[in-house]
Amino acid sequence: MVHLVTENTKLIARVKRLKGQLEGVERTLTEGEDCFAILQNTAVCRGALNALTKELILSHIEHHLVESDDASEGVRDTGKEIQSIVRSYLK
């Protein structure tokens, strides 16, 4: 996804946060924390991964449909609708 180069800094920051959160899961497992703490940490990781995935999907739609020079107005409108659906679904 070459078009992601412009958004690379934000995406890399998300990945680094996710890495830190995954290290937190590893720490809770290593230190023998209770199940609740481990599950909380894994839920946080899932949320972070979902947010990263959402940004990637929205960027892909933006680049290939909404802002595409080759796309018709109908395709652009459909791209915007899909983005709206993705935003609603992946909150």
PDB file of C-alpha atoms in Angstrom:
ATOM      1  CA  MET A   1       0.000   0.000   0.000  1.00  0.00           C
ATOM      2  CA  VAL A   2       2.186   2.756  -1.323  1.00  0.00           C
ATOM      3  CA  HIS A   3      -0.394   5.402  -0.459  1.00  0.00           C
ATOM      4  CA  LEU A   4       0.132   4.673   3.234  1.00  0.00           C
ATOM      5  CA  VAL A   5       3.515   6.400   3.141  1.00  0.00           C
ATOM      6  CA  THR A   6       1.792   9.703   3.875  1.00  0.00           C
ATOM      7  CA  GLU A   7       0.150   8.204   6.969  1.00  0.00           C
ATOM      8  CA  ASN A   8       3.094   6.049   7.998  1.00  0.00           C
ATOM      9  CA  THR A   9       3.957   8.010  11.152  1.00  0.00           C
ATOM     10  CA  LYS A  10       0.494   7.577  12.660  1.00  0.00           C
ATOM     11  CA  LEU A  11       0.308   3.915  11.705  1.00  0.00           C
ATOM     12  CA  ILE A  12       3.750   3.160  13.103  1.00  0.00           C
ATOM     13  CA  ALA A  13       2.789   4.909  16.350  1.00  0.00           C
ATOM     14  CA  ARG A  14      -0.275   2.647  16.575  1.00  0.00           C
ATOM     15  CA  VAL A  15       1.865  -0.437  15.953  1.00  0.00           C
ATOM     16  CA  LYS A  16       4.341   0.630  18.651  1.00  0.00           C
ATOM     17  CA  ARG A  17       1.515   1.133  21.155  1.00  0.00           C
ATOM     18  CA  LEU A  18       0.141  -2.282  20.251  1.00  0.00           C
ATOM     19  CA  LYS A  19       3.593  -3.810  20.738  1.00  0.00           C
ATOM     20  CA  GLY A  20       3.780  -2.259  24.192  1.00  0.00           C
ATOM     21  CA  GLN A  21       0.346  -3.597  25.045  1.00  0.00           C
ATOM     22  CA  LEU A  22       1.310  -7.085  23.881  1.00  0.00           C
ATOM     23  CA  GLU A  23       4.409  -6.893  26.055  1.00  0.00           C
ATOM     24  CA  GLY A  24       2.057  -6.078  28.918  1.00  0.00           C
ATOM     25  CA  VAL A  25       0.126  -9.285  28.216  1.00  0.00           C
ATOM     26  CA  GLU A  26       3.382 -11.223  28.224  1.00  0.00           C
ATOM     27  CA  ARG A  27       4.346  -9.598  31.535  1.00  0.00           C
ATOM     28  CA  THR A  28       1.045 -10.501  33.184  1.00  0.00           C
ATOM     29  CA  LEU A  29       1.441 -14.089  32.010  1.00  0.00           C
ATOM     30  CA  THR A  30       5.074 -14.296  33.125  1.00  0.00           C
ATOM     31  CA  GLU A  31       4.364 -12.764  36.514  1.00  0.00           C
ATOM     32  CA  GLY A  32       1.425 -15.083  37.124  1.00  0.00           C
ATOM     33  CA  GLU A  33      -1.208 -12.356  37.325  1.00  0.00           C
ATOM     34  CA  ASP A  34      -4.808 -13.384  37.766  1.00  0.00           C
ATOM     35  CA  CYS A  35      -6.984 -14.246  34.784  1.00  0.00           C
ATOM     36  CA  PHE A  36      -8.921 -10.987  34.983  1.00  0.00           C
ATOM     37  CA  ALA A  37      -5.782  -8.864  34.491  1.00  0.00           C
ATOM     38  CA  ILE A  38      -4.677 -11.023  31.571  1.00  0.00           C
ATOM     39  CA  LEU A  39      -8.101 -10.833  29.924  1.00  0.00           C
ATOM     40  CA  GLN A  40      -8.211  -7.063  30.404  1.00  0.00           C
ATOM     41  CA  ASN A  41      -4.839  -6.705  28.714  1.00  0.00           C
ATOM     42  CA  THR A  42      -5.820  -8.940  25.810  1.00  0.00           C
ATOM     43  CA  ALA A  43      -9.031  -6.933  25.331  1.00  0.00           C
ATOM     44  CA  VAL A  44      -6.968  -3.739  25.147  1.00  0.00           C
ATOM     45  CA  CYS A  45      -4.755  -5.370  22.501  1.00  0.00           C
ATOM     46  CA  ARG A  46      -7.754  -6.451  20.489  1.00  0.00           C
ATOM     47  CA  GLY A  47      -9.112  -2.906  20.566  1.00  0.00           C
ATOM     48  CA  ALA A  48      -5.781  -1.496  19.413  1.00  0.00           C
ATOM     49  CA  LEU A  49      -5.530  -4.024  16.590  1.00  0.00           C
ATOM     50  CA  ASN A  50      -9.110  -3.271  15.517  1.00  0.00           C
ATOM     51  CA  ALA A  51      -8.306   0.454  15.437  1.00  0.00           C
ATOM     52  CA  LEU A  52      -5.220  -0.174  13.296  1.00  0.00           C
ATOM     53  CA  THR A  53      -7.211  -2.407  10.955  1.00  0.00           C
ATOM     54  CA  LYS A  54      -9.941   0.227  10.660  1.00  0.00           C
ATOM     55  CA  GLU A  55      -7.415   2.909   9.707  1.00  0.00           C
ATOM     56  CA  LEU A  56      -5.884   0.648   7.059  1.00  0.00           C
ATOM     57  CA  ILE A  57      -9.279  -0.215   5.556  1.00  0.00           C
ATOM     58  CA  LEU A  58     -10.446   3.417   5.522  1.00  0.00           C
ATOM     59  CA  SER A  59      -7.195   4.547   3.926  1.00  0.00           C
ATOM     60  CA  HIS A  60      -7.454   1.864   1.264  1.00  0.00           C
ATOM     61  CA  ILE A  61     -11.026   2.870   0.394  1.00  0.00           C
ATOM     62  CA  GLU A  62     -10.058   6.549   0.375  1.00  0.00           C
ATOM     63  CA  HIS A  63      -7.150   6.018  -1.992  1.00  0.00           C
ATOM     64  CA  HIS A  64      -8.683   3.500  -4.386  1.00  0.00           C
ATOM     65  CA  LEU A  65     -12.299   4.702  -4.515  1.00  0.00           C
ATOM     66  CA  VAL A  66     -12.961   8.121  -3.018  1.00  0.00           C
ATOM     67  CA  GLU A  67      -9.879   9.966  -4.321  1.00  0.00           C
ATOM     68  CA  SER A  68      -9.176   7.880  -7.416  1.00  0.00           C
ATOM     69  CA  ASP A  69      -8.844   9.898 -10.607  1.00  0.00           C
ATOM     70  CA  ASP A  70     -10.333   6.972 -12.534  1.00  0.00           C
ATOM     71  CA  ALA A  71     -13.426   6.620 -10.335  1.00  0.00           C
ATOM     72  CA  SER A  72     -16.825   7.901 -11.391  1.00  0.00           C
ATOM     73  CA  GLU A  73     -18.887  10.052  -9.063  1.00  0.00           C
ATOM     74  CA  GLY A  74     -21.031   7.011  -8.245  1.00  0.00           C
ATOM     75  CA  VAL A  75     -17.981   4.980  -7.258  1.00  0.00           C
ATOM     76  CA  ARG A  76     -16.729   7.838  -5.079  1.00  0.00           C
ATOM     77  CA  ASP A  77     -20.107   8.106  -3.359  1.00  0.00           C
ATOM     78  CA  THR A  78     -20.167   4.351  -2.807  1.00  0.00           C
ATOM     79  CA  GLY A  79     -16.661   4.551  -1.338  1.00  0.00           C
ATOM     80  CA  LYS A  80     -17.850   7.198   1.123  1.00  0.00           C
ATOM     81  CA  GLU A  81     -20.824   5.021   2.077  1.00  0.00           C
ATOM     82  CA  ILE A  82     -18.548   2.047   2.666  1.00  0.00           C
ATOM     83  CA  GLN A  83     -16.279   4.203   4.827  1.00  0.00           C
ATOM     84  CA  SER A  84     -19.289   5.246   6.888  1.00  0.00           C
ATOM     85  CA  ILE A  85     -20.304   1.620   7.360  1.00  0.00           C
ATOM     86  CA  VAL A  86     -16.773   0.632   8.360  1.00  0.00           C
ATOM     87  CA  ARG A  87     -16.613   3.492  10.883  1.00  0.00           C
ATOM     88  CA  SER A  88     -19.916   2.383  12.412  1.00  0.00           C
ATOM     89  CA  TYR A  89     -19.038  -1.289  12.481  1.00  0.00           C
ATOM     90  CA  LEU A  90     -15.467  -0.977  13.751  1.00  0.00           C
ATOM     91  CA  LYS A  91     -15.935   1.443  16.645  1.00  0.00           C
TER      92      LYS A  91
END
